[in-house]
Amino acid sequence: MTKKVYFVCAPIFLYWPVEISKRLNDLCGGIVTGGFIGGPKKYHDILKQEWGDMADEVVYTHDLELKWIATQHDAKELGFFIELLGHEVINQLIIADRHIGNGLLVGGGIADSPFLNKIRTDKDASLNYLVNMLSYLHGFLSKTKPDVIYSYAVAGAFTLAIAELCVKLDIKFLKLTHSRIENKVVIDSSPRDEMNFVKIQFQKPISEFTNDSLKYGSTYLNKFREKQQQPDYQILQNNIYLEKTTFKHTFKLAAKYLKGTFNRSNEFFHTSYLASINYEYKITKGIRKFWKQKPFFDTEFLLKRSFLFYTLHVDPEASTMVISPYQTNQFAVIEAISKSKAITDILIVKEHLTMIGRRPSGFYEAINALPGVYMADPTEPSFKFINEAKAIITLTGTSGLEAILLKKPAIFLGNFIYKFIKKGFICTNDLSQLASILPNLDKIEVIDDADLIKLIASVNEVAFPFDGGLVWSGISKQKVIDHPEIVNLFANAIVKNLS
């Protein structure tokens, strides 16, 4: 029987679905494909041409969004989706989106656009967009009935809505999820990075693990503790930040702005090319201001104190908006920690390098003004603080996993992708619990090495290596063609979910 596989695409994820579809066609003896794409219309046309006869539906979402936001929603349809999904999920769709939930972005921002201006000036626009989008997607998915929908990420209301509707319509939803172990990624079924397939593997008896995976688990744990290196994806992010600090980057922005002034073909309702260039320029100015003011304290001074360690997240990002929807205000989180910690401890807060220049004015000064709270030098390795901290506090971050691997107490105030291991951490969304958690860190049960090795081995059993730069460093058909082994890994992971 012919299978139907749809993809949620984007300009940076344009040619991968095409090559993956071709490989799926070889593996399955015939598939029908299709999907969604926004951005400039030329990318929709390229995708449709590349897929050719394989695709039955290639939806251009940009034009739909214009209708969704401008059309008054039907109260009966809203009632239908409240009954189908519930108030909590519908609220989470708004929280997940940096446009319709823009008012919730207090620790970062995005470039202006006609879409964003509409949301800011029309209080009904968010609900109009949401209800009309849900109505369209529910009708489309009910009609087309794909076997699988694959998305390269879930970072907004559109993809999260697809994932939630897939559950209700018995359609398999898959997304790329980073394991936070080296460069290993998992094609998983959870839109909120809950690592369902790793969890299934972890719950199996040790006899069902390959010797290679168990050896990998032991070797990785020992190497991690010895070398304490960042995951590959963090190194990639830091390199992107460093590129923005150069004068060469500033000159590039000026050239792009000049080009955009004479060619308005990249001005869209959802995104404005010129506004994006202006926003990037604002970031470069913010970076220079940050390093001129240096709103952080000396590392050696901080390390002499008894302290808790909190790592700031990128904002906006799925790690807060999708995975941790109830803690999107990180200043409020830091304030809650400062009010709940032992009076003899300090709280050290470290910025995410890629957020320098992106925070609202006065953000760091406000953090430093909190009693017992100190900003740290963002260029210092996080492990310098993790190793000495009484506990590591994060929303969903990698620093929490690193703490657990080093047998340091970890507190997740949003979610933890490996919470099924049950030991080595506390996970809560209730900030009022901090007053009872922080004075009793010794009650957090330490996880033993056997379980940590089993966790890492579980990742190895279901994951495959993937260089994120192949997606995030730009659009290139040749880049995809040159990596048939990666295409094959993606295709095989999807095939497992077609059977």
Coordinates of C-alpha atoms in Angstrom, one line a residue:
M1 CA 0.0 0.0 0.0
T2 CA 1.3 3.5 -0.9
K3 CA 2.2 5.5 2.1
K4 CA 1.7 9.3 2.4
V5 CA 4.5 11.3 4.1
Y6 CA 4.1 15.1 4.5
F7 CA 6.8 17.6 5.7
V8 CA 6.7 20.9 7.4
C9 CA 9.3 22.7 5.4
A10 CA 11.1 26.0 5.6
P11 CA 13.6 27.8 3.3
I12 CA 16.5 26.4 5.4
F13 CA 14.8 22.9 5.3
L14 CA 14.0 23.0 1.6
Y15 CA 16.0 20.3 -0.2
W16 CA 16.2 17.8 2.6
P17 CA 12.5 16.7 2.3
V18 CA 12.9 16.3 -1.4
E19 CA 15.9 13.9 -1.1
I20 CA 14.4 12.1 1.9
S21 CA 11.1 11.6 -0.1
K22 CA 13.1 10.0 -3.0
R23 CA 14.9 7.7 -0.6
L24 CA 11.6 6.8 1.1
N25 CA 10.1 6.0 -2.3
D26 CA 13.0 3.6 -2.9
L27 CA 12.6 2.0 0.5
C28 CA 8.8 1.7 0.5
G29 CA 8.2 0.9 -3.1
G30 CA 6.2 4.1 -3.7
I31 CA 5.1 7.0 -1.5
V32 CA 3.0 10.2 -1.9
T33 CA 4.6 13.3 -0.4
G34 CA 3.8 16.9 0.1
G35 CA 3.6 19.5 2.9
F36 CA 3.7 23.1 4.0
I37 CA 6.2 26.0 3.4
G38 CA 6.1 29.7 4.1
G39 CA 8.6 32.5 3.3
P40 CA 9.2 33.9 -0.2
K41 CA 7.0 32.4 -2.8
K42 CA 10.0 31.2 -4.9
Y43 CA 10.7 28.5 -2.3
H44 CA 7.2 27.1 -2.7
D45 CA 7.7 27.0 -6.4
I46 CA 11.1 25.3 -6.1
L47 CA 9.7 22.7 -3.7
K48 CA 6.8 22.0 -5.9
Q49 CA 9.1 21.6 -8.9
E50 CA 11.6 19.4 -7.1
W51 CA 9.0 17.1 -5.8
G52 CA 7.2 16.9 -9.1
D53 CA 4.7 14.1 -9.5
M54 CA 5.6 12.7 -6.0
A55 CA 3.7 15.5 -4.3
D56 CA -0.1 15.8 -4.1
E57 CA -0.3 18.9 -1.9
V58 CA 2.3 21.7 -1.5
V59 CA 0.7 24.3 0.7
Y60 CA 2.0 27.9 0.7
T61 CA 1.2 29.1 4.2
H62 CA 2.1 32.8 3.7
D63 CA -1.1 33.5 1.7
L64 CA -3.2 31.5 4.2
E65 CA -1.9 33.5 7.2
L66 CA -3.2 36.7 5.6
K67 CA -6.7 35.2 5.5
W68 CA -6.5 33.7 9.0
I69 CA -5.5 36.9 10.8
A70 CA -8.0 39.2 8.8
T71 CA -11.1 36.9 9.1
Q72 CA -13.3 37.2 12.2
H73 CA -13.3 33.7 13.8
D74 CA -16.4 31.7 14.3
A75 CA -17.4 31.3 17.9
K76 CA -18.8 27.8 17.2
E77 CA -15.4 26.7 15.7
L78 CA -13.6 28.0 18.8
G79 CA -16.0 26.0 20.9
F80 CA -15.2 22.9 18.8
F81 CA -11.5 23.3 19.3
I82 CA -11.9 23.9 23.1
E83 CA -13.8 20.6 23.3
L84 CA -11.2 18.8 21.1
L85 CA -8.0 20.2 22.5
G86 CA -8.8 21.9 25.8
H87 CA -8.0 25.3 27.1
E88 CA -4.5 24.4 28.2
V89 CA -3.4 23.2 24.8
I90 CA -4.9 26.2 23.0
N91 CA -3.2 28.6 25.5
Q92 CA 0.1 26.7 24.8
L93 CA -0.3 27.3 21.1
I94 CA -0.3 31.0 21.8
I95 CA 2.6 30.8 24.2
A96 CA 4.6 28.8 21.6
D97 CA 4.4 31.5 19.0
R98 CA 6.7 34.5 18.9
H99 CA 4.1 36.5 16.9
I100 CA 0.6 35.8 18.3
G101 CA 2.2 35.4 21.8
N102 CA 4.6 38.3 21.3
G103 CA 3.4 40.1 24.4
L104 CA 4.9 37.2 26.5
L105 CA 8.4 37.8 25.2
V106 CA 9.9 39.8 28.0
G107 CA 13.5 38.6 27.7
G108 CA 14.1 39.0 24.0
G109 CA 12.4 40.0 20.8
I110 CA 12.0 39.6 17.1
A111 CA 12.2 41.8 14.0
D112 CA 9.1 43.9 13.2
S113 CA 6.8 42.8 10.4
P114 CA 3.3 43.7 9.1
F115 CA 2.1 40.5 10.9
L116 CA 3.5 41.6 14.2
N117 CA 2.2 45.1 13.9
K118 CA -1.3 43.6 13.2
I119 CA -1.0 41.5 16.4
R120 CA 0.0 44.6 18.4
T121 CA -2.7 46.9 17.2
D122 CA -5.7 44.5 17.0
K123 CA -6.5 42.6 20.2
D124 CA -8.7 40.2 18.2
A125 CA -6.0 39.3 15.7
S126 CA -4.3 36.5 17.8
L127 CA -7.6 34.6 18.3
N128 CA -8.7 35.1 14.7
Y129 CA -5.4 33.7 13.5
L130 CA -5.4 30.8 15.9
V131 CA -9.0 29.6 15.3
N132 CA -8.9 30.0 11.5
M133 CA -5.5 28.2 11.4
L134 CA -6.9 25.3 13.5
S135 CA -10.0 25.1 11.3
Y136 CA -7.9 25.0 8.1
L137 CA -5.4 22.4 9.5
H138 CA -8.2 20.2 10.9
G139 CA -10.0 20.2 7.6
F140 CA -6.8 19.7 5.6
L141 CA -5.5 16.8 7.7
S142 CA -8.9 15.1 7.9
K143 CA -9.1 15.2 4.1
T144 CA -5.6 14.3 3.1
K145 CA -5.0 11.7 5.9
P146 CA -1.2 11.5 5.7
D147 CA 0.4 8.5 7.5
V148 CA 3.3 10.6 8.9
I149 CA 4.0 14.3 9.2
Y150 CA 7.6 15.2 9.8
S151 CA 8.8 18.6 10.9
Y152 CA 12.4 19.7 11.3
A153 CA 11.4 21.7 14.4
V154 CA 8.4 22.8 16.6
A155 CA 8.9 26.5 17.2
G156 CA 5.5 28.1 16.8
A157 CA 1.7 27.7 16.9
F158 CA 1.5 26.3 13.4
T159 CA 3.8 23.2 13.9
L160 CA 2.6 22.6 17.5
A161 CA -1.0 22.8 16.2
I162 CA -0.2 20.1 13.6
A163 CA 1.3 17.9 16.3
E164 CA -1.7 18.3 18.6
L165 CA -4.2 17.6 15.8
C166 CA -2.2 14.6 14.6
V167 CA -2.8 13.0 18.1
K168 CA -6.6 13.6 17.7
L169 CA -6.7 12.3 14.0
D170 CA -4.5 9.3 14.6
I171 CA -1.6 10.6 12.4
K172 CA 2.0 10.0 13.3
F173 CA 3.9 13.2 14.0
L174 CA 7.7 13.2 14.0
K175 CA 10.3 15.8 14.6
L176 CA 14.1 16.2 14.8
T177 CA 15.2 16.3 18.4
H178 CA 18.8 16.9 19.6
S179 CA 19.8 14.4 22.3
R180 CA 22.3 16.8 23.8
I181 CA 24.8 14.0 23.6
E182 CA 27.6 14.9 21.2
N183 CA 26.1 15.4 17.7
K184 CA 23.4 12.7 18.1
V185 CA 19.8 13.5 17.0
V186 CA 16.6 11.5 17.3
I187 CA 13.6 11.4 15.1
D188 CA 11.0 11.5 17.9
S189 CA 7.2 11.7 18.3
S190 CA 7.1 14.3 21.0
P191 CA 6.7 17.9 19.9
R192 CA 7.9 18.9 23.4
D193 CA 11.2 17.0 23.3
E194 CA 10.1 14.4 25.8
M195 CA 12.3 11.7 24.0
N196 CA 9.6 9.1 23.8
F197 CA 11.7 6.6 21.8
V198 CA 14.7 7.0 24.1
K199 CA 12.4 6.4 27.0
I200 CA 11.0 3.2 25.5
Q201 CA 14.6 1.9 25.0
F202 CA 15.6 2.9 28.5
Q203 CA 12.8 0.9 30.0
K204 CA 14.0 -2.3 28.3
P205 CA 16.1 -4.8 30.2
I206 CA 19.9 -4.4 29.7
S207 CA 20.0 -7.6 27.8
E208 CA 18.2 -5.9 24.9
F209 CA 21.0 -3.4 24.4
T210 CA 23.9 -4.0 22.0
N211 CA 27.4 -4.3 23.4
D212 CA 28.4 -1.4 21.2
S213 CA 25.8 0.9 22.8
L214 CA 26.7 -0.1 26.3
K215 CA 30.4 0.5 25.5
Y216 CA 29.6 3.8 24.0
G217 CA 27.6 4.8 27.2
S218 CA 30.5 4.0 29.4
T219 CA 33.1 5.6 27.2
Y220 CA 31.1 8.8 26.7
L221 CA 30.4 9.2 30.4
N222 CA 34.1 8.8 31.3
K223 CA 35.2 11.1 28.5
F224 CA 32.6 13.7 29.4
R225 CA 33.7 13.8 33.0
E226 CA 37.4 14.0 32.0
K227 CA 37.1 16.6 29.2
Q228 CA 33.8 18.4 30.0
Q229 CA 33.1 19.7 26.5
Q230 CA 30.0 21.4 25.2
P231 CA 27.7 19.5 22.8
D232 CA 28.4 20.2 19.1
Y233 CA 25.2 22.2 18.6
Q234 CA 26.3 24.7 21.3
I235 CA 29.7 25.1 19.7
L236 CA 27.9 25.9 16.4
Q237 CA 25.7 28.5 18.1
N238 CA 28.7 30.1 19.7
N239 CA 30.5 30.3 16.4
I240 CA 27.4 32.1 14.9
Y241 CA 27.6 34.6 17.7
L242 CA 31.3 35.2 17.2
E243 CA 30.7 35.9 13.5
K244 CA 28.2 38.7 14.5
T245 CA 30.9 40.5 16.6
T246 CA 33.0 41.3 13.5
F247 CA 33.1 44.5 11.6
K248 CA 32.8 42.3 8.5
H249 CA 29.4 41.3 9.6
T250 CA 28.3 44.9 10.0
F251 CA 29.5 45.7 6.5
K252 CA 27.5 42.7 5.2
L253 CA 24.4 44.0 6.9
A254 CA 24.8 47.4 5.3
A255 CA 25.2 45.8 1.8
K256 CA 22.1 43.7 2.4
Y257 CA 20.0 46.7 3.5
L258 CA 21.0 48.6 0.4
K259 CA 20.0 45.7 -1.7
G260 CA 16.7 45.3 0.0
T261 CA 16.0 49.0 -0.4
F262 CA 16.0 48.6 -4.2
N263 CA 14.5 45.2 -4.3
R264 CA 11.3 44.8 -2.3
S265 CA 10.6 41.2 -3.4
N266 CA 11.6 39.9 0.0
E267 CA 9.0 42.0 1.9
F268 CA 6.3 39.7 3.2
F269 CA 3.4 39.9 5.7
H270 CA 5.1 37.4 8.0
T271 CA 8.7 38.7 7.6
S272 CA 10.2 41.9 6.5
Y273 CA 13.7 41.7 5.0
L274 CA 14.5 45.3 5.8
A275 CA 13.2 45.1 9.4
S276 CA 15.2 41.9 9.9
I277 CA 18.4 43.7 8.7
N278 CA 17.6 46.6 11.1
Y279 CA 17.1 44.2 13.9
E280 CA 20.4 42.4 13.2
Y281 CA 22.2 45.8 13.2
K282 CA 20.6 46.6 16.5
I283 CA 22.0 43.4 17.9
T284 CA 25.5 44.2 16.7
K285 CA 25.2 47.6 18.5
G286 CA 24.0 45.7 21.6
I287 CA 26.9 43.4 21.5
R288 CA 29.4 46.3 21.5
K289 CA 27.5 48.0 24.3
F290 CA 27.6 44.8 26.4
W291 CA 31.3 44.5 26.2
K292 CA 31.9 48.2 26.8
Q293 CA 29.8 48.1 30.0
K294 CA 30.7 44.5 31.1
P295 CA 27.7 44.0 33.4
F296 CA 29.2 41.0 35.2
F297 CA 31.4 40.2 38.1
D298 CA 34.9 38.7 38.4
T299 CA 34.9 34.9 38.1
E300 CA 37.4 34.3 40.9
F301 CA 35.4 36.5 43.3
L302 CA 32.2 34.6 42.5
L303 CA 33.8 31.1 42.9
K304 CA 34.9 32.0 46.5
R305 CA 31.2 32.1 47.6
S306 CA 28.7 29.4 48.3
F307 CA 26.4 29.6 45.2
L308 CA 23.6 28.2 43.0
F309 CA 24.1 28.4 39.3
Y310 CA 21.4 29.5 36.7
T311 CA 21.9 29.5 33.0
L312 CA 19.8 31.8 30.9
H313 CA 18.1 30.4 27.8
V314 CA 17.8 31.9 24.3
D315 CA 14.6 33.9 24.2
P316 CA 12.5 33.4 22.2
E317 CA 13.1 29.8 21.6
A318 CA 11.3 26.4 21.7
S319 CA 13.2 25.6 24.9
T320 CA 11.1 28.1 26.8
M321 CA 8.0 28.7 24.6
V322 CA 7.2 25.1 23.7
I323 CA 9.0 22.9 26.3
S324 CA 8.6 25.3 29.2
P325 CA 5.4 27.3 28.5
Y326 CA 4.8 28.4 32.1
Q327 CA 8.2 30.0 32.7
T328 CA 8.7 32.3 29.7
N329 CA 9.7 35.2 32.0
Q330 CA 13.2 34.3 33.0
F331 CA 13.6 37.5 35.1
A332 CA 10.6 36.4 37.2
V333 CA 12.3 32.9 37.6
I334 CA 15.6 34.5 38.8
E335 CA 13.7 36.7 41.2
A336 CA 11.9 33.7 42.6
I337 CA 15.2 31.9 43.1
S338 CA 16.7 34.9 44.8
K339 CA 13.7 35.0 47.3
S340 CA 13.9 31.3 48.1
K341 CA 17.7 30.5 48.3
A342 CA 19.5 30.2 51.6
I343 CA 20.6 33.7 52.8
T344 CA 24.2 32.5 53.0
D345 CA 24.2 31.5 49.3
I346 CA 24.4 33.7 46.2
L347 CA 22.9 33.0 42.8
I348 CA 25.2 33.2 39.8
V349 CA 23.5 33.8 36.5
K350 CA 25.3 33.2 33.2
E351 CA 24.1 34.6 29.9
H352 CA 23.8 32.5 26.7
L353 CA 26.4 33.9 24.4
T354 CA 24.0 34.1 21.4
M355 CA 21.7 36.3 23.4
I356 CA 24.2 39.1 24.0
G357 CA 22.8 42.2 22.2
R358 CA 19.2 40.7 22.2
R359 CA 18.0 41.4 25.7
P360 CA 15.8 44.4 26.5
S361 CA 17.5 47.6 27.8
G362 CA 18.3 47.3 31.5
F363 CA 17.9 43.5 31.7
Y364 CA 21.3 42.7 33.2
E365 CA 21.2 45.7 35.5
A366 CA 17.8 44.5 36.9
I367 CA 19.3 41.0 37.5
N368 CA 22.3 42.4 39.3
A369 CA 20.0 44.6 41.4
L370 CA 18.3 41.6 42.9
P371 CA 19.7 40.8 46.4
G372 CA 22.4 38.1 46.3
V373 CA 22.3 37.7 42.5
Y374 CA 25.4 38.2 40.3
M375 CA 25.9 38.0 36.5
A376 CA 28.9 36.0 35.4
D377 CA 31.3 36.4 32.5
P378 CA 29.4 34.7 29.6
T379 CA 32.7 33.6 28.0
E380 CA 33.6 31.5 30.9
P381 CA 33.0 27.7 30.5
S382 CA 29.8 26.7 32.3
F383 CA 31.6 23.7 33.8
K384 CA 33.8 26.1 35.9
F385 CA 30.6 27.0 37.7
I386 CA 28.8 23.6 37.5
N387 CA 31.6 21.8 39.2
E388 CA 31.6 24.2 42.2
A389 CA 27.9 25.0 42.5
K390 CA 25.6 23.6 45.3
A391 CA 23.0 23.1 42.6
I392 CA 22.4 23.9 38.9
I393 CA 19.0 25.5 38.1
T394 CA 17.6 25.7 34.6
L395 CA 14.3 25.7 32.8
T396 CA 15.1 22.9 30.3
G397 CA 18.7 23.5 29.5
T398 CA 21.7 21.3 28.8
S399 CA 23.4 22.5 31.9
G400 CA 20.9 20.4 33.9
L401 CA 21.9 17.3 32.1
E402 CA 25.6 18.1 32.4
A403 CA 25.0 18.5 36.2
I404 CA 23.4 15.1 36.4
L405 CA 26.2 13.5 34.5
L406 CA 28.6 15.1 37.0
K407 CA 26.4 14.0 39.9
K408 CA 25.5 17.5 40.9
P409 CA 22.0 18.3 42.0
A410 CA 19.9 19.7 39.1
I411 CA 16.6 21.6 39.3
F412 CA 14.5 22.0 36.2
L413 CA 11.8 24.6 36.4
G414 CA 10.3 23.9 33.0
N415 CA 10.8 20.3 31.8
F416 CA 13.6 17.8 31.4
I417 CA 13.9 15.7 28.3
Y418 CA 15.1 12.7 30.2
K419 CA 12.9 13.0 33.2
F420 CA 12.1 9.3 33.0
I421 CA 15.4 8.5 34.6
K422 CA 13.8 9.8 37.8
K423 CA 17.0 10.4 39.9
G424 CA 19.5 13.2 40.1
F425 CA 17.1 16.1 39.7
I426 CA 13.9 17.7 40.7
C427 CA 11.5 19.0 38.0
T428 CA 8.7 21.4 38.9
N429 CA 6.8 24.3 37.3
D430 CA 5.8 25.6 40.7
L431 CA 8.2 28.4 41.7
S432 CA 6.7 28.5 45.2
Q433 CA 8.2 25.1 45.8
L434 CA 11.7 26.6 45.6
A435 CA 11.5 27.7 49.2
S436 CA 11.3 24.1 50.3
I437 CA 13.6 22.6 47.6
L438 CA 16.6 24.9 47.9
P439 CA 17.3 24.4 51.6
N440 CA 17.0 20.6 51.2
L441 CA 19.3 19.8 48.2
D442 CA 20.7 16.8 50.0
K443 CA 17.3 15.1 49.6
I444 CA 17.7 14.9 45.8
E445 CA 18.6 11.2 45.1
V446 CA 21.9 10.8 43.3
I447 CA 21.7 8.6 40.2
D448 CA 24.2 5.8 39.9
D449 CA 26.6 5.4 36.9
A450 CA 24.8 2.2 35.7
D451 CA 21.6 4.2 35.0
L452 CA 23.6 7.0 33.3
I453 CA 25.4 4.5 31.1
K454 CA 22.0 3.0 30.3
L455 CA 20.6 6.4 29.4
I456 CA 23.5 7.2 27.1
A457 CA 23.3 3.7 25.5
S458 CA 19.6 4.2 25.0
V459 CA 20.3 7.4 23.1
N460 CA 22.9 5.6 21.0
E461 CA 20.4 2.8 20.2
V462 CA 17.8 5.2 18.6
A463 CA 19.9 8.2 17.5
F464 CA 22.2 9.0 14.6
P465 CA 24.9 11.6 14.1
F466 CA 23.9 14.8 12.4
D467 CA 25.8 18.0 11.8
G468 CA 23.3 20.9 12.5
G469 CA 25.4 23.2 10.3
L470 CA 24.0 21.2 7.3
V471 CA 20.7 22.9 8.0
W472 CA 21.4 26.1 9.9
S473 CA 24.3 27.4 7.8
G474 CA 22.2 28.1 4.7
I475 CA 20.2 26.8 1.8
S476 CA 22.1 24.5 -0.6
K477 CA 20.8 21.7 -2.8
Q478 CA 24.3 20.5 -3.4
K479 CA 25.0 20.2 0.3
V480 CA 22.1 17.7 0.6
I481 CA 23.1 15.8 -2.5
D482 CA 26.6 15.5 -1.1
H483 CA 25.3 13.7 2.1
P484 CA 23.3 10.7 0.9
E485 CA 24.2 8.9 4.1
I486 CA 22.4 11.5 6.2
V487 CA 19.4 11.3 3.8
N488 CA 19.4 7.6 4.3
L489 CA 19.4 7.9 8.1
F490 CA 16.5 10.3 8.1
A491 CA 14.5 8.1 5.7
N492 CA 15.1 4.9 7.7
A493 CA 14.0 6.6 10.9
I494 CA 10.8 7.6 9.2
V495 CA 10.2 4.2 7.7
K496 CA 10.3 2.6 11.2
N497 CA 7.2 4.7 12.0
L498 CA 5.4 3.8 8.8
S499 CA 5.1 0.1 9.7

